[in-house]
mmCIF file of C-alpha atoms in Angstrom:
data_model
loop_
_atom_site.group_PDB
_atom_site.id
_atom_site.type_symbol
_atom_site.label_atom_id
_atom_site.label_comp_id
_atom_site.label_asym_id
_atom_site.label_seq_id
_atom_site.Cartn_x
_atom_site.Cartn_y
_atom_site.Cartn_z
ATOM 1 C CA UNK I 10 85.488 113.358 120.945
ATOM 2 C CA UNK I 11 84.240 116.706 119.658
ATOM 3 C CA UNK I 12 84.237 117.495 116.103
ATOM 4 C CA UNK I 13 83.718 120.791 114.239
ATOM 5 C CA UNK I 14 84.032 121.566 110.671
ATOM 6 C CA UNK I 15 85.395 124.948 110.073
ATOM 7 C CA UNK I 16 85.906 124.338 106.102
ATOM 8 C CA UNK I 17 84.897 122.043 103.439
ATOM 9 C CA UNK I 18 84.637 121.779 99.702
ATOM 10 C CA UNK I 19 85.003 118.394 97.844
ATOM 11 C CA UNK I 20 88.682 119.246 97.484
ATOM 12 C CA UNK I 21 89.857 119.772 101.244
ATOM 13 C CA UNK I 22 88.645 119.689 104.653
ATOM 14 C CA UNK I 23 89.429 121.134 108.222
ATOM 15 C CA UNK I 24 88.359 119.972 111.205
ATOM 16 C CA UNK I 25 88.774 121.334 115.111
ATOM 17 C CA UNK I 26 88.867 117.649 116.733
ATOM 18 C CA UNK I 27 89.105 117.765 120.810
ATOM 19 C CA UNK I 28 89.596 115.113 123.035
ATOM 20 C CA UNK I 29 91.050 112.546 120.745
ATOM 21 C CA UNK I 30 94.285 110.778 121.526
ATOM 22 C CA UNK I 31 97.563 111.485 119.631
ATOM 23 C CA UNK I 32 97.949 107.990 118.018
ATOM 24 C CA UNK I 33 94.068 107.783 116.900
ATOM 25 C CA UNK I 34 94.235 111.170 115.228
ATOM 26 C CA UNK I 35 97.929 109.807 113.647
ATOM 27 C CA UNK I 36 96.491 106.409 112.664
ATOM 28 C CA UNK I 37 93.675 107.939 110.313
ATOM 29 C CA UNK I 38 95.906 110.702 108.904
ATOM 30 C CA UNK I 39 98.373 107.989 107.836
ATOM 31 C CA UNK I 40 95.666 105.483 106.277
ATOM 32 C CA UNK I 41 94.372 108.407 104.543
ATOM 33 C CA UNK I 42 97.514 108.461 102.795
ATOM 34 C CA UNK I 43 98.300 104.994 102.477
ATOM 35 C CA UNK I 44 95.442 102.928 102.481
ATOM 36 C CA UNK I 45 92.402 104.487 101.311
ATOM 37 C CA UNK I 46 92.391 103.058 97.603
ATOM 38 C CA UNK I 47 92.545 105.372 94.099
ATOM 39 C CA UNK I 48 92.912 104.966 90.575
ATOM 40 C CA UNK I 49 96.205 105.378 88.641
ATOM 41 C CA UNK I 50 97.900 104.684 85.450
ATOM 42 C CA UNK I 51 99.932 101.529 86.209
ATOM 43 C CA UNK I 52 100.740 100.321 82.706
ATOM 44 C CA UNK I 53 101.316 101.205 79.867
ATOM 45 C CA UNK I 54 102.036 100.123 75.564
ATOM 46 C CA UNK I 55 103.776 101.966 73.944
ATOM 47 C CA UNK I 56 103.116 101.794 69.977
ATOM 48 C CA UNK I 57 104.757 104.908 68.493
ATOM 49 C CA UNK I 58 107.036 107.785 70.455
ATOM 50 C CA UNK I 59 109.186 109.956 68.266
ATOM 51 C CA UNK I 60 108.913 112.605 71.102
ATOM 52 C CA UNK I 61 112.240 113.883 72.847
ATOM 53 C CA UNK I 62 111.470 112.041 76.159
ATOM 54 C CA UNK I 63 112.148 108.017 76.881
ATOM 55 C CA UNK I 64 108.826 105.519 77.052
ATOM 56 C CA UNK I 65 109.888 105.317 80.804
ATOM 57 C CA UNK I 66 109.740 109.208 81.767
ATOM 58 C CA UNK I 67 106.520 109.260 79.765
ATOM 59 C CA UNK I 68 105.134 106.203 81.584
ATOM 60 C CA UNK I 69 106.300 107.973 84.745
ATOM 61 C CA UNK I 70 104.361 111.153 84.361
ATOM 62 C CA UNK I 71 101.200 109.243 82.801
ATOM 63 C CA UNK I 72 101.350 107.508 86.397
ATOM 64 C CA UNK I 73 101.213 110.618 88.440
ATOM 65 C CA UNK I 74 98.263 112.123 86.607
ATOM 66 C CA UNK I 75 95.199 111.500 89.249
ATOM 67 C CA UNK I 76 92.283 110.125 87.874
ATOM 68 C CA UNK I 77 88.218 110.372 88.997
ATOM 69 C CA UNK I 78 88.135 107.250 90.757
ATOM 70 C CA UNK I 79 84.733 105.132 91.402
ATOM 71 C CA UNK I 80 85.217 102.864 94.575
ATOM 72 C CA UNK I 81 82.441 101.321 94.332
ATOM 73 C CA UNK I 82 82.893 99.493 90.291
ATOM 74 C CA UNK I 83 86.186 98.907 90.561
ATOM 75 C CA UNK I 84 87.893 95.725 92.566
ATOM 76 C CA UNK I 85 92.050 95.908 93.193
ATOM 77 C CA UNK I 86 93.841 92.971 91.146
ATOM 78 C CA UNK I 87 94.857 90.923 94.114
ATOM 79 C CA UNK I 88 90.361 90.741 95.392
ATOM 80 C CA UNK I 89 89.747 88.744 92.159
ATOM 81 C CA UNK I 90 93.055 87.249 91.475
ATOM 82 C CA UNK I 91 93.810 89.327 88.489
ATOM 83 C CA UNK I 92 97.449 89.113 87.277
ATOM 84 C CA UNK I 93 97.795 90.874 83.718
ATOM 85 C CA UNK I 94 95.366 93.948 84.447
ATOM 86 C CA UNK I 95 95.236 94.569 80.488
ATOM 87 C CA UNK I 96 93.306 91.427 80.574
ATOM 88 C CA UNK I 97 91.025 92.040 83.256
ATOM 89 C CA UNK I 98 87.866 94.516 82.591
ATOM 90 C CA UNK I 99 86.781 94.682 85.820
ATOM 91 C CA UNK I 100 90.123 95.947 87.595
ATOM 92 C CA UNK I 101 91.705 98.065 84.946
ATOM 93 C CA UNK I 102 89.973 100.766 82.571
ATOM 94 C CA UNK I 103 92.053 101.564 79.503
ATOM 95 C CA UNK I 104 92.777 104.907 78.106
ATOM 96 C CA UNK I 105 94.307 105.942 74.803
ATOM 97 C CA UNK I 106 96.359 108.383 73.451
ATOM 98 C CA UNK I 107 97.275 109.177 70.348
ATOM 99 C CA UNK I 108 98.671 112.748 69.476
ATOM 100 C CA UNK I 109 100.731 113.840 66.252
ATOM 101 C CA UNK I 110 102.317 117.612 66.130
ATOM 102 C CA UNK I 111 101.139 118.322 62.331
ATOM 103 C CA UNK I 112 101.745 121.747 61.735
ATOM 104 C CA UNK I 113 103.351 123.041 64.704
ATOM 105 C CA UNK I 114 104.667 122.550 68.238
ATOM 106 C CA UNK I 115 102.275 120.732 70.279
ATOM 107 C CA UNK I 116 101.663 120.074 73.743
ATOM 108 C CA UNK I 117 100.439 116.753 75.153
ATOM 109 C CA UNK I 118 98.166 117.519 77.820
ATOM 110 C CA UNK I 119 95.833 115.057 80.174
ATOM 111 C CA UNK I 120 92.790 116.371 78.214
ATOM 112 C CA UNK I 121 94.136 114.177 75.218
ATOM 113 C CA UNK I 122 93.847 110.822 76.941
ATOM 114 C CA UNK I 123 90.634 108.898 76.117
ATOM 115 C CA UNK I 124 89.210 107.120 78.764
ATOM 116 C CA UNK I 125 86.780 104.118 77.938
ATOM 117 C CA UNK I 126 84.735 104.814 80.729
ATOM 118 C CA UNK I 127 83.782 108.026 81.049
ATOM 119 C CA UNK I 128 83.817 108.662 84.738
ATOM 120 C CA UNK I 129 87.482 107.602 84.841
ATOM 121 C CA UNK I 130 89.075 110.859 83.189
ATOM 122 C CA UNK I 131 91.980 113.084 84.824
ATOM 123 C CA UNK I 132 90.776 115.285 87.226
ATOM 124 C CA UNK I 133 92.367 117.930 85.241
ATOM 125 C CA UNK I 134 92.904 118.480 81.229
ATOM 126 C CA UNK I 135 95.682 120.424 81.796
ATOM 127 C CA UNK I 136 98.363 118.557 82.858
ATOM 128 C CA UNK I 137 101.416 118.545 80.562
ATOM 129 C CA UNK I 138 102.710 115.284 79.643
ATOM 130 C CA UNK I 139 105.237 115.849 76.977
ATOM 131 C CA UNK I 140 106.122 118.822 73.991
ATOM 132 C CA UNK I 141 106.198 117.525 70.206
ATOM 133 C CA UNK I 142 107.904 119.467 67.856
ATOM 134 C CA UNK I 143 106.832 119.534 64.421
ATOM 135 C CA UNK I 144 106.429 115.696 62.845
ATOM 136 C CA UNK I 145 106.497 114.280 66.284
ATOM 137 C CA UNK I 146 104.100 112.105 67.261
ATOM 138 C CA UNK I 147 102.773 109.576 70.245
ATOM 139 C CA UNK I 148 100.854 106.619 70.091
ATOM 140 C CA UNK I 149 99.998 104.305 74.009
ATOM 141 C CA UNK I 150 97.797 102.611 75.654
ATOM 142 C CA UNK I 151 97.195 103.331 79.028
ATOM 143 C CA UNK I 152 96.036 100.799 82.258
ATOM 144 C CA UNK I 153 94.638 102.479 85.524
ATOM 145 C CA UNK I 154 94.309 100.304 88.505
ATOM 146 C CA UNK I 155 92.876 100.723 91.504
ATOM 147 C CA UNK I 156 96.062 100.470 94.658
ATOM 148 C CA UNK I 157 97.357 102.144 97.962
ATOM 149 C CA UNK I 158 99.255 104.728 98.301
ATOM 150 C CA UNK I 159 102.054 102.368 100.416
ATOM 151 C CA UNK I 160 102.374 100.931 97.115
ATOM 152 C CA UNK I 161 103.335 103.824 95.634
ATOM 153 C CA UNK I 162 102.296 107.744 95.753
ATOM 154 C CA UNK I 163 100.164 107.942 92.510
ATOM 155 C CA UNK I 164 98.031 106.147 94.303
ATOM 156 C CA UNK I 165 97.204 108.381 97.885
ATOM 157 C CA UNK I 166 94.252 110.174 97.727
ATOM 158 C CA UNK I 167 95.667 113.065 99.055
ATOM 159 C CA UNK I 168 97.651 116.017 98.256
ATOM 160 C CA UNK I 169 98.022 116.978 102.049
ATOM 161 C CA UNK I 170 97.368 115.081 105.209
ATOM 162 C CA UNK I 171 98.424 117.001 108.383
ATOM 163 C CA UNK I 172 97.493 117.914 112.011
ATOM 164 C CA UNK I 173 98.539 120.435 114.333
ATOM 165 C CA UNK I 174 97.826 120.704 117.812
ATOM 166 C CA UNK I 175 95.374 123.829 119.010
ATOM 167 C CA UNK I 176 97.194 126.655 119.908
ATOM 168 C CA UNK I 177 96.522 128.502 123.421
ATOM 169 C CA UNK I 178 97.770 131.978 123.856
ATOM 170 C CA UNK I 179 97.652 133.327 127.532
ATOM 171 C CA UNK I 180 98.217 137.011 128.038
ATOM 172 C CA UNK I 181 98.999 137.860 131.427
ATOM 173 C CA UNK I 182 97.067 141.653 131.938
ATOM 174 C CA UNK I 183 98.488 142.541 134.964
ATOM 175 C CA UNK I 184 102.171 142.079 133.086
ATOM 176 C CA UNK I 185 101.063 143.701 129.540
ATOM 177 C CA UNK I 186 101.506 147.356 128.526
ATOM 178 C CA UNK I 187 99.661 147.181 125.825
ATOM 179 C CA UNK I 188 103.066 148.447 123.891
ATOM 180 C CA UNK I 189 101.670 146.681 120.522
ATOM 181 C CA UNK I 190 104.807 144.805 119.696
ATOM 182 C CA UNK I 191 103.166 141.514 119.513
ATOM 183 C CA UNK I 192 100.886 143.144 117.343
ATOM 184 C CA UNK I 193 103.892 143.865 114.907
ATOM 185 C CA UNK I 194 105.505 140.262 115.599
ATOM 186 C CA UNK I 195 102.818 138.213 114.666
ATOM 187 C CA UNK I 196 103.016 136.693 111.257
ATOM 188 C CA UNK I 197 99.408 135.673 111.372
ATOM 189 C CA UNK I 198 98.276 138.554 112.688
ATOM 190 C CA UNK I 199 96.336 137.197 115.481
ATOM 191 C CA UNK I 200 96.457 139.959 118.145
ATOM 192 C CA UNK I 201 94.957 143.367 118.205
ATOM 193 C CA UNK I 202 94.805 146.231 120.666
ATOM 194 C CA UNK I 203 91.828 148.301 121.201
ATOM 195 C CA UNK I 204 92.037 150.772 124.170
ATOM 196 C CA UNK I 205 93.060 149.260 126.876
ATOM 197 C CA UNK I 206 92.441 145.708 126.056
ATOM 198 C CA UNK I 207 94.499 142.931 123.533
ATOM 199 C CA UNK I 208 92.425 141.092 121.452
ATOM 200 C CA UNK I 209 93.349 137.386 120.122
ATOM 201 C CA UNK I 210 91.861 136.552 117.168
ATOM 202 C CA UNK I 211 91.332 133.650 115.463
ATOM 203 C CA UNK I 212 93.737 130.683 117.267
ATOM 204 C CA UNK I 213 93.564 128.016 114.653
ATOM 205 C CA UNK I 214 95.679 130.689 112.548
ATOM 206 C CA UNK I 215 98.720 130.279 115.034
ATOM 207 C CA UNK I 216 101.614 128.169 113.724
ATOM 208 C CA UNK I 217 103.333 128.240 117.449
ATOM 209 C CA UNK I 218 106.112 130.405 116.309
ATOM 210 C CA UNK I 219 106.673 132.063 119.560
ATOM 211 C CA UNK I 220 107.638 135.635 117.923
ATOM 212 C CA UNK I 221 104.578 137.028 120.021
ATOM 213 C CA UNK I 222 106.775 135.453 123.361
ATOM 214 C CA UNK I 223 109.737 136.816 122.556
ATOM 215 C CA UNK I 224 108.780 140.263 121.124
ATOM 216 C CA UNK I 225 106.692 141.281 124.295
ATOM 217 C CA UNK I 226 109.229 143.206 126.436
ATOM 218 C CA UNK I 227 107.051 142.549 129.621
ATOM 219 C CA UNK I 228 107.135 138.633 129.226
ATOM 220 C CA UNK I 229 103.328 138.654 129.728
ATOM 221 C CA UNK I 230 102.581 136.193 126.572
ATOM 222 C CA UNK I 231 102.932 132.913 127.006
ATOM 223 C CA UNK I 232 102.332 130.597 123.820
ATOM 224 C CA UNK I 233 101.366 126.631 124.565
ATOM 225 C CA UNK I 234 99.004 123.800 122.394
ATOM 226 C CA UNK I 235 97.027 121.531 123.930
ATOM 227 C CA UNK I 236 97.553 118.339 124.032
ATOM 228 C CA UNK I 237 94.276 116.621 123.300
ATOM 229 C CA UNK I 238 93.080 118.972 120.751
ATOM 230 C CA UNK I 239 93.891 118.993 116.981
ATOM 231 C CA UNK I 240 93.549 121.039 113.597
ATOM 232 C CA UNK I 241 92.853 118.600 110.718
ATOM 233 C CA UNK I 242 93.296 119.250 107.461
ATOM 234 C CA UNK I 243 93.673 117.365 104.089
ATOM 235 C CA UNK I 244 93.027 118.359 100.860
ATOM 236 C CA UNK I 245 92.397 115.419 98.018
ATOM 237 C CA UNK I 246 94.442 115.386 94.956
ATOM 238 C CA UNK I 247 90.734 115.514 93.318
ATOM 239 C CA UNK I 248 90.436 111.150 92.989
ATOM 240 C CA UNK I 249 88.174 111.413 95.750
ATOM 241 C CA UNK I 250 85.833 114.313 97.351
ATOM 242 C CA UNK I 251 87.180 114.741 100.896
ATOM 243 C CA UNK I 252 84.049 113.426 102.734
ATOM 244 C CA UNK I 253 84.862 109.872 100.591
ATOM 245 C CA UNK I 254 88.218 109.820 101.893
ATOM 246 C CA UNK I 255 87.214 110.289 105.443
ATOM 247 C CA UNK I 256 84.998 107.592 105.699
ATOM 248 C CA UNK I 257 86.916 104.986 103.775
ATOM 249 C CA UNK I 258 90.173 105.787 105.972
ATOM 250 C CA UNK I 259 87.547 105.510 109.012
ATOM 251 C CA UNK I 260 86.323 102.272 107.505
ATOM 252 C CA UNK I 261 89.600 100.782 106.249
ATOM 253 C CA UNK I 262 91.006 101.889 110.027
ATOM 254 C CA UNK I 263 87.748 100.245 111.346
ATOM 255 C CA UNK I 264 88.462 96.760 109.720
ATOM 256 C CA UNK I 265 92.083 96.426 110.400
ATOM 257 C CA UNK I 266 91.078 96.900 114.587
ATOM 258 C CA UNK I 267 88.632 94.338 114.196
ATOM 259 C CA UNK I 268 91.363 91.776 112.800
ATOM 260 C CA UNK I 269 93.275 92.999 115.174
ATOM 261 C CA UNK I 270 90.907 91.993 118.058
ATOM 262 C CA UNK I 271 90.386 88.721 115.921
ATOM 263 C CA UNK I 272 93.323 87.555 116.185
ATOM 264 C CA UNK I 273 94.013 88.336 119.857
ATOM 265 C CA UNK I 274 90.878 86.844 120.865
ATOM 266 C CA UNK I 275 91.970 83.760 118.364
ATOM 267 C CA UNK I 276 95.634 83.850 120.373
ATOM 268 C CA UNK I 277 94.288 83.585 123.698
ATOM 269 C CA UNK I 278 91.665 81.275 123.466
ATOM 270 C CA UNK M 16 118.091 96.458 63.811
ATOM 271 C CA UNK M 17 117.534 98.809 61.531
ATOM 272 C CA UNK M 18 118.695 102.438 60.905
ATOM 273 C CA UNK M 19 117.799 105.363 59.287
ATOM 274 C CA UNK M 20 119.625 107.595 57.206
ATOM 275 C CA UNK M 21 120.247 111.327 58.180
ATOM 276 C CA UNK M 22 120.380 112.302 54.670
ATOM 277 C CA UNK M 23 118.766 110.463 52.355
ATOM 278 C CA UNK M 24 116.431 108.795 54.499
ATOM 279 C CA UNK M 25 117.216 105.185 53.375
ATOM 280 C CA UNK M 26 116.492 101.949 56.037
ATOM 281 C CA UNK M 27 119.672 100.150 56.606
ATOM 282 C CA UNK M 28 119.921 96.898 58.527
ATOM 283 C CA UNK M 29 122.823 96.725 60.919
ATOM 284 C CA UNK M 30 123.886 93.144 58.418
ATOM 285 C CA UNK M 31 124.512 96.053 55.734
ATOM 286 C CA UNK M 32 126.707 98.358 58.221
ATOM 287 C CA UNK M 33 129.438 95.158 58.268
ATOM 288 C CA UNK M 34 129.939 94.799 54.659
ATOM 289 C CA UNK M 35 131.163 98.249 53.907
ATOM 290 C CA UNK M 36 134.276 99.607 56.473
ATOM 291 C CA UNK M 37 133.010 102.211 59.448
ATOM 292 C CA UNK M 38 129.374 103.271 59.675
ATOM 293 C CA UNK M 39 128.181 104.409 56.892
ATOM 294 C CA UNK M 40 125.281 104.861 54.804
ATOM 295 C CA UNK M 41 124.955 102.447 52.342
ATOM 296 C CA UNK M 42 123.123 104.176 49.338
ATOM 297 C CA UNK M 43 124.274 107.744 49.926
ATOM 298 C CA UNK M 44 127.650 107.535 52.115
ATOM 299 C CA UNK M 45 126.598 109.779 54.745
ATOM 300 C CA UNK M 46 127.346 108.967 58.259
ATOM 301 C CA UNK M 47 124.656 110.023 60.652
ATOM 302 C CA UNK M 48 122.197 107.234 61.418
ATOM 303 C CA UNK M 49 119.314 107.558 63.369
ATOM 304 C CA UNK M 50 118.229 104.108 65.560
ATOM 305 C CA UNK M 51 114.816 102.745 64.100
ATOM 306 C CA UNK M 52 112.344 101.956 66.484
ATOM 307 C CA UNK M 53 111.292 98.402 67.006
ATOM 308 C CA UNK M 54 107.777 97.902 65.188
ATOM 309 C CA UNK M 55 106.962 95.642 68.800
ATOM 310 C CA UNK M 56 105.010 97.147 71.042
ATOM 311 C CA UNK M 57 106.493 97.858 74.639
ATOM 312 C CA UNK M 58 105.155 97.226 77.403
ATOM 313 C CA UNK M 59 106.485 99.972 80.685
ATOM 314 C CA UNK M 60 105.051 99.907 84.528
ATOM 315 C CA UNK M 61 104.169 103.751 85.181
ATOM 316 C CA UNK M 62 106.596 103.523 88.252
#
């Protein structure tokens, strides 16, 4: 397997992976969605709400708000047998909010929840949660759990997951006059002309649309992917930094083989 | 259960609403109520 990184920030990453199976590549892109753990608002008390919107649609968008998450303090309910997570302190981190629209209209944002522990805040502070009009006000308390995104969305690291196979463009010369209709087809703008010679540019911008194949009046483009290589690309919802991800889905991935071999080994003893 | 006036503002408990015929305020006669909410806290999964 061959690896290059071609961009990274905390937020995404995207990777040129060769020789790697289908299924392998397929099997980490899904546990990176559904296994690799985050926090997320899973409960909530609601004291006061004299806002427009129902406790539940409240609760609902609370949820959805990602949060910093910190692997490494926090344990999911079901590791130390925690059933009420408003009881346990070292599963669930509480955050409060408590708004009132005085003088005005107000809008609730993320920024207004109060986390008790301070690196357990929404990645952003401005994420609406609800409008007050004047008099309105909102009063919860808020429980963030660590979980999987199987469980349910609010809690997958990721905002985007995907792969695509490496494009491969093949320009027959001896076929191509060098008319410059590709040129004009492509959406990506991968081809160029100079003189007497095409130029492809950069591949990983091809999204195999074929307008380059059926634009060139000679036939001399022919547009196939290969089959072992990949472009990989996610980009975190801001829970995690991307590297994180990566290695917990390669870890998480790691540990479910070796069960896996476990209990084949146990099988056929 | 108790209500809230749309006029006057009054509390009315929903054993008041019986006595006098259709819904009605008892201390100023008007007939918009608003629902009171329960003083209890609740408790909602963020599903």
């Amino acid at each position: 397997m061959e690896v290059s990184i071609l961009e990274y920030s905390d937020k995404y990453l995207k990777a040129l992976v060769r020789n790697v199976p289908l299924p392998l590549i397929n099997a980490l892109r899904r546990t990176i969605i559904a296994e690799v753990p985050t926090m997320a608002i899973d409960e909530v008390l609601f004291i006061d709400n004299t806002s427009a919107l129902y406790d539940e649609i409240i609760a609902h968008r609370l949820g959805l708000i990602p949060l910093k998450t910190d692997l490494d303090r926090y344990k999911m309910p079901e590791e130390v047998g925690c059933k009420d997570i408003t009881q346990c302190r070292e599963v669930a981190v509480r955050l409060i909010l408590d708004v009132e629209a005085k003088d005005d209209i107000r809008v609730v944002y993320s920024g207004d929840l109060k986390s008790e522990d301070p690196e357990i805040t929404p990645v952003s502070d401005k994420i609406p949660i609800v409008i007050l009009s004047k008099g309105q006000k909102i009063a919860l308390e808020a429980y963030a759990r660590l979980g999987r995104g199987r469980e349910h969305i609010k809690w997958s690291p990721v905002s985007v997951s995907v792969f695509k196979y490496l494009p491969k463009i093949e320009v027959n010369l001896e076929l191509c006059t060098y008319c410059g209709e590709c040129v004009k087809a492509c959406p990506r703008k991968i081809f160029s002309i100079e003189g007497d010679n095409i130029k492809i540019g950069n591949i990983i911008n091809c999204i195999l649309c074929r307008a380059c194949e059926e634009a060139c009046p000679t036939k001399a483009i022919t547009v196939s992917w290969e089959s072992d290589s990949f472009v990989f690309y996610i980009e975190s919802t801001g829970a995690l930094p991307s590297k994180r991800i990566i290695v917990e889905a390669f870890k998480i991935l790691k540990n479910k083989l070796l069960q896996l071999q476990k209990k084949v080994m146990e099988a056929t003893k | 259960m108790k209500y809230r006036c749309g006029r006057c503002g009054g509390i009315i408990d929903s054993k008041d609403l019986e006595i006098l015929p259709g819904i009605r305020c008892s201390y100023c006669g008007y007939r918009v109520l608003y629902k009171v909410r329960s003083p209890t806290i609740k408790r909602v999964k963020a599903i």
